Short mmCIF file of N, CA and C in Angstrom, two decimals:
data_model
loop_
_atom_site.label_atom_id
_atom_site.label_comp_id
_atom_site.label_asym_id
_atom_site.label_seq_id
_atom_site.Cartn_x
_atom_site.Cartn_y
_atom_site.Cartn_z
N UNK H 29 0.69 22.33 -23.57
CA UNK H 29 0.41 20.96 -23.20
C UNK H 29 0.16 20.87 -21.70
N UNK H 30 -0.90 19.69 -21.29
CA UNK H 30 -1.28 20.02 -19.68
C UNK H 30 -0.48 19.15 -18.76
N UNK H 31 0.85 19.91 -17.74
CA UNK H 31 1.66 19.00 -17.12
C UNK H 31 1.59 17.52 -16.98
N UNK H 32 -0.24 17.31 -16.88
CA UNK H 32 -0.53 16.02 -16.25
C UNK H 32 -1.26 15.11 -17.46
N UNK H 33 -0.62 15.50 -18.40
CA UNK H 33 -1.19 14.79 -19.60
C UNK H 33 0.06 13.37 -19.85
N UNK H 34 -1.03 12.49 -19.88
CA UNK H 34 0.10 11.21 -20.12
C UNK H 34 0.43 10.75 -21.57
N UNK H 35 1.81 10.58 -21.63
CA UNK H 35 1.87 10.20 -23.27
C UNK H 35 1.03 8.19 -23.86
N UNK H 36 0.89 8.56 -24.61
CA UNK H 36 0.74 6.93 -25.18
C UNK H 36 1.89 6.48 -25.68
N UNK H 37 1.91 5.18 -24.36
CA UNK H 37 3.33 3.97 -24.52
C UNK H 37 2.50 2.94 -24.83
N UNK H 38 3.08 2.06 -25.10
CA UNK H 38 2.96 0.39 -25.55
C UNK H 38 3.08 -0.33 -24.31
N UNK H 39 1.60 -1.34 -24.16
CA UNK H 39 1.76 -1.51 -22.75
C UNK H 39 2.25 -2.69 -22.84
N UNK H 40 3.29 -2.94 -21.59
CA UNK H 40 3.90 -4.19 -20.79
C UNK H 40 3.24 -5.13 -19.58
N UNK H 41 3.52 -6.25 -19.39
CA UNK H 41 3.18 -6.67 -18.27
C UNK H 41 4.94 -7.06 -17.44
N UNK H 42 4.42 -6.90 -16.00
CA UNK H 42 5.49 -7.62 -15.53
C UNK H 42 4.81 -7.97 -14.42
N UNK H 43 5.08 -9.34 -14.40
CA UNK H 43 4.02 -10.37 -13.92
C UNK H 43 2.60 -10.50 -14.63
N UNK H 44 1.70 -10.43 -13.64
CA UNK H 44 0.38 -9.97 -14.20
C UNK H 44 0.02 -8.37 -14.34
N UNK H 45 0.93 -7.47 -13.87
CA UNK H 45 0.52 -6.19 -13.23
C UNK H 45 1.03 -5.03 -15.08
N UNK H 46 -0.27 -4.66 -15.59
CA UNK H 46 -0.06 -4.17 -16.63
C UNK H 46 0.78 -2.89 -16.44
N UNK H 47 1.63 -2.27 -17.41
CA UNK H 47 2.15 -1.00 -16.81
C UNK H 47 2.12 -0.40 -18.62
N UNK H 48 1.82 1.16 -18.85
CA UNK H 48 1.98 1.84 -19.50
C UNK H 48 0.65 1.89 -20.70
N UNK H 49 0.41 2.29 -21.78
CA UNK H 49 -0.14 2.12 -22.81
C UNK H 49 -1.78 2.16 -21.68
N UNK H 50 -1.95 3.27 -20.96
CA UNK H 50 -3.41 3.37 -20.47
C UNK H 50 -3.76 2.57 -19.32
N UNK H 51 -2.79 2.17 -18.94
CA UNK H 51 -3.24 0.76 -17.65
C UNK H 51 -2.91 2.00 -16.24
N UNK H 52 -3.45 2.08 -15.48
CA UNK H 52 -3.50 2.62 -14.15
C UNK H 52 -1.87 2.91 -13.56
N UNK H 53 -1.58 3.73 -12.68
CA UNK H 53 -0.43 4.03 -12.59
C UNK H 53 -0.22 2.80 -11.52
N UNK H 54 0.61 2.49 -11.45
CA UNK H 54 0.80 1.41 -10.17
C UNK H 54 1.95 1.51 -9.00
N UNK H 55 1.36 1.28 -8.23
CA UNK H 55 2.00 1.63 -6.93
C UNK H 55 3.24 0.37 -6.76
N UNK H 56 4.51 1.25 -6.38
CA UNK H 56 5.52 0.25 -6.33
C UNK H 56 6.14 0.82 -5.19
N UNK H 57 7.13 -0.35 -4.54
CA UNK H 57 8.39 0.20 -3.49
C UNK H 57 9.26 -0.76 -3.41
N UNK H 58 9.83 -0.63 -2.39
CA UNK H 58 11.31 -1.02 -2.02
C UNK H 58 11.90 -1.79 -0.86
N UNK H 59 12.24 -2.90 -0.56
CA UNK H 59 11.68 -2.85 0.53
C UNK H 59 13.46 -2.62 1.52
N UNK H 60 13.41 -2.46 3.09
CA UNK H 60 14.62 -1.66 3.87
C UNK H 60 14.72 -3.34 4.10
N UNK H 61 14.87 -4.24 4.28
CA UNK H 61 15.27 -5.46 4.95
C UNK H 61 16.46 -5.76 4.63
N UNK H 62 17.19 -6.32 5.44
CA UNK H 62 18.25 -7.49 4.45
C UNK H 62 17.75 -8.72 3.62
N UNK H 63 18.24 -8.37 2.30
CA UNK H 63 17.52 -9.45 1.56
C UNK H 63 17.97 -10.79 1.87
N UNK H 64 19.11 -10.62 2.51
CA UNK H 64 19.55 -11.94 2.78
C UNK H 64 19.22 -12.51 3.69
N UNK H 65 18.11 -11.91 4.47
CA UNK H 65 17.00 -12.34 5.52
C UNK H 65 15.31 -12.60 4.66
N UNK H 66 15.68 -14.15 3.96
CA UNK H 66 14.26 -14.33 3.08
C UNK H 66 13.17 -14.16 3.93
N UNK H 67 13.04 -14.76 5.21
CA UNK H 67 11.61 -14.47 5.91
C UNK H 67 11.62 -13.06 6.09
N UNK H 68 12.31 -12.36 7.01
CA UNK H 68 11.86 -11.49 7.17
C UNK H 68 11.56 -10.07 5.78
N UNK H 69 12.40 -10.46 4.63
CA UNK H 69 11.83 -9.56 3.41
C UNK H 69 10.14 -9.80 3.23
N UNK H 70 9.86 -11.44 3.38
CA UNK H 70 8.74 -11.54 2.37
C UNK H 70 7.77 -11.12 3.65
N UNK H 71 7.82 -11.47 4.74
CA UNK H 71 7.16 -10.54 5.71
C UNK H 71 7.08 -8.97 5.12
N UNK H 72 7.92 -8.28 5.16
CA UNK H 72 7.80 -6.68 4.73
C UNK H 72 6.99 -6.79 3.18
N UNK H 73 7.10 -7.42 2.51
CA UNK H 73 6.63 -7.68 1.37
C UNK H 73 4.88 -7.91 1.38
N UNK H 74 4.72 -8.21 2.26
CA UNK H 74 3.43 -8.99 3.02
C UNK H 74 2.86 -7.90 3.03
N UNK H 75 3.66 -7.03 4.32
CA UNK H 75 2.82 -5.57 4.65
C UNK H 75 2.42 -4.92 3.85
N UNK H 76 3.45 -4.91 2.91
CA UNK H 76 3.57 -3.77 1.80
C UNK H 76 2.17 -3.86 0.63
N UNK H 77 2.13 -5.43 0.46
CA UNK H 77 0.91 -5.96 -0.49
C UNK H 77 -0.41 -5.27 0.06
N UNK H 78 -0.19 -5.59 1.31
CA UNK H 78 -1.79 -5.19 2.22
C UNK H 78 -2.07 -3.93 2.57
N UNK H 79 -0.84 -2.96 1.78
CA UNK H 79 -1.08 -1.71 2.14
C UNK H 79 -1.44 -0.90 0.59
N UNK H 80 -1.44 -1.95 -0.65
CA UNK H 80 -1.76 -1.57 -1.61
C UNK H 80 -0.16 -1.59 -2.73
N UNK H 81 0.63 -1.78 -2.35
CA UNK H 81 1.75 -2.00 -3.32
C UNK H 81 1.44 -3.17 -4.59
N UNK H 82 1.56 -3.08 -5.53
CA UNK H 82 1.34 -3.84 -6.43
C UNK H 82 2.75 -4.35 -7.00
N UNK H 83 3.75 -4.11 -6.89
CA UNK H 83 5.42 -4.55 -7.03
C UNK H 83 6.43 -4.12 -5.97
N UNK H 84 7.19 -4.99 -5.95
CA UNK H 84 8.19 -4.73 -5.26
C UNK H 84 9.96 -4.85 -5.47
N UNK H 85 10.51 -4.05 -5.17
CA UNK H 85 11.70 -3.95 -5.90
C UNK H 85 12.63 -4.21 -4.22
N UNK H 86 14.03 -4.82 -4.60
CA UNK H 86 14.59 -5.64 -2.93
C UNK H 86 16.29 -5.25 -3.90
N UNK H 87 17.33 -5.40 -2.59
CA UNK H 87 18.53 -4.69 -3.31
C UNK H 87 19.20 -6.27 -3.17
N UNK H 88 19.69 -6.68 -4.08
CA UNK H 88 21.01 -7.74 -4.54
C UNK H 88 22.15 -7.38 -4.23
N UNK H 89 22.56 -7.45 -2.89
CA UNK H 89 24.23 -6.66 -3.05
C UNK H 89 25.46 -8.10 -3.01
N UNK H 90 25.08 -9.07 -2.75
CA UNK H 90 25.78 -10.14 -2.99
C UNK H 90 25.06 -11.71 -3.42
N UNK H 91 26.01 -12.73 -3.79
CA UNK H 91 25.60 -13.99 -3.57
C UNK H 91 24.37 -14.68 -2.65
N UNK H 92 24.64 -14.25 -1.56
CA UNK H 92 23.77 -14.75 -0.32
C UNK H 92 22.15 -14.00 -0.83
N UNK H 93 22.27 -12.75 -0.92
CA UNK H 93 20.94 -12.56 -1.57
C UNK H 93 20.31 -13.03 -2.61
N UNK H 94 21.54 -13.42 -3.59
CA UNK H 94 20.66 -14.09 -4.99
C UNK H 94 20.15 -15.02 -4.53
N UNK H 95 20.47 -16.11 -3.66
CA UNK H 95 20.31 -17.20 -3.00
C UNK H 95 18.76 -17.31 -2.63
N UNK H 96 18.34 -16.03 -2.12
CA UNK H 96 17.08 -15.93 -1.30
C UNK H 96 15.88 -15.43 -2.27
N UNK H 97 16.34 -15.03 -3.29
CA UNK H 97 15.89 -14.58 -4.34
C UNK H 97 14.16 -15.58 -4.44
N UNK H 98 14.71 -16.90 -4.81
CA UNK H 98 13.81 -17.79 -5.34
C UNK H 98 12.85 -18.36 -4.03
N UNK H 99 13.59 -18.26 -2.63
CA UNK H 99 12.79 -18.21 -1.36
C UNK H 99 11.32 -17.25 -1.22
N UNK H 100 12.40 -15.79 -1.80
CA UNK H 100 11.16 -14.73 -1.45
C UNK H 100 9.77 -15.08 -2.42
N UNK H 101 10.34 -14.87 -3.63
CA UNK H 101 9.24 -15.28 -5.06
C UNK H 101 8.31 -16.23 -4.37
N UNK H 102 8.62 -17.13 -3.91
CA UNK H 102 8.15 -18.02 -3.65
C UNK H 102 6.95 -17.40 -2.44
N UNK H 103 6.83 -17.03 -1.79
CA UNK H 103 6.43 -16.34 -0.70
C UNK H 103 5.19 -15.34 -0.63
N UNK H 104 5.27 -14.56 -1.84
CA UNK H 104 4.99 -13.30 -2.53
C UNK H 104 3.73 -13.31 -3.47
N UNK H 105 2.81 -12.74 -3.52
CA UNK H 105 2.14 -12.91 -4.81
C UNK H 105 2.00 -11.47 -5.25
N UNK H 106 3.24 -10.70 -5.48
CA UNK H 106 3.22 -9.47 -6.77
C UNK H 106 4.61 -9.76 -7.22
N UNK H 107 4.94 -9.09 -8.46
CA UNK H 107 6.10 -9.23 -8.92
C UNK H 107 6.98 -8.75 -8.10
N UNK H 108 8.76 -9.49 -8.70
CA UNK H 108 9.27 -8.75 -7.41
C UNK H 108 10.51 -8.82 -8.99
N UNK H 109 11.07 -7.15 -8.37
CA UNK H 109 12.27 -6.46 -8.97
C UNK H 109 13.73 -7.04 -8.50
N UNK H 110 14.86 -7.30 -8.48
CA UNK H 110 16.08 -7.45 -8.17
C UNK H 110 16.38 -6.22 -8.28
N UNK H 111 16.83 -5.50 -7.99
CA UNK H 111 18.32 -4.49 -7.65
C UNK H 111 19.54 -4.88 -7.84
N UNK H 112 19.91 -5.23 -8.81
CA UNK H 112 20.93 -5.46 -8.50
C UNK H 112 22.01 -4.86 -8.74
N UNK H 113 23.57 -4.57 -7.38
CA UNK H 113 24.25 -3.40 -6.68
C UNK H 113 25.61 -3.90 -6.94
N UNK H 114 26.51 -2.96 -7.44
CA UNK H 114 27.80 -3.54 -7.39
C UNK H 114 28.70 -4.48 -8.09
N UNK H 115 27.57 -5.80 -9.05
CA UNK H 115 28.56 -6.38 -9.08
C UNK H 115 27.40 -7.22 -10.06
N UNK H 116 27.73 -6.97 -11.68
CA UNK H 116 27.01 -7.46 -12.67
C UNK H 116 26.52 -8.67 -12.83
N UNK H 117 27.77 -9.98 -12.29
CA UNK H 117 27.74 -11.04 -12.55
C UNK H 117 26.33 -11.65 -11.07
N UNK H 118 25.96 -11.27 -10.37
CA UNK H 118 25.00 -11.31 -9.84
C UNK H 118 23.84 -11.54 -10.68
N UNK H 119 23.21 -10.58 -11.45
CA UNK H 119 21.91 -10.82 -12.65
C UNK H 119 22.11 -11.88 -13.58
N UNK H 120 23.00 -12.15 -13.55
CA UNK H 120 23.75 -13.75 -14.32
C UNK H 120 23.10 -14.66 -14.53
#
C-alpha cells in the first residue's frame, strides 16, 4: 500500500470548512495568546487567516477565557476550536 494513499472517510463540515471524505487537507493551528486577551487572540487569528489557516484551535484554561470565547467568534471568519484544559465543566 502507498504511504501517501488516503483512506475514504465520510465527510464533515465544521463551520463551512469541509474535512475528510476527499475534501482537501486543511490547514489548521493554534494560536500562543492569552485567550483571555479577546483582542489580542482575534488579532493573531487575523494573521493566521491571511497566512492561509483555514481553522483555528485557542486553549480554555479557565472561566475568564470561556468568557471571551463568544468575543473572539465574533471577530473571526474561520471556525474556531476550544481547547479545553483542566477542568471539564468549562465545555459545559
Amino acid at each position: 500500500m502507498n504511504p501517501f494513499q488516503r483512506r475514504i472517510t465520510k465527510q464533515i463540515h465544521i463551520g463551512n470548512v469541509p474535512v475528510g471524505g476527499g475534501a482537501p487537507v486543511v490547514v489548521q493551528s493554534m494560536t500562543n495568546t492569552d485567550t483571555r486577551d479577546g483582542r489580542a487572540t482575534v488579532a493573531q487569528i487575523k494573521r493566521l487567516q491571511d497566512a492561509g489557516c483555514e481553522m483555528v484551535r485557542v486553549a480554555v484554561l479557565d472561566q475568564s477565557a470561556v468568557e471571551q470565547l463568544s468575543i473572539i467568534k465574533k471577530g473571526i471568519d474561520i471556525p474556531l476550536i476550544a481547547d479545553i484544559h483542566f477542568d471539564h465543566r468549562l465545555a459545559l
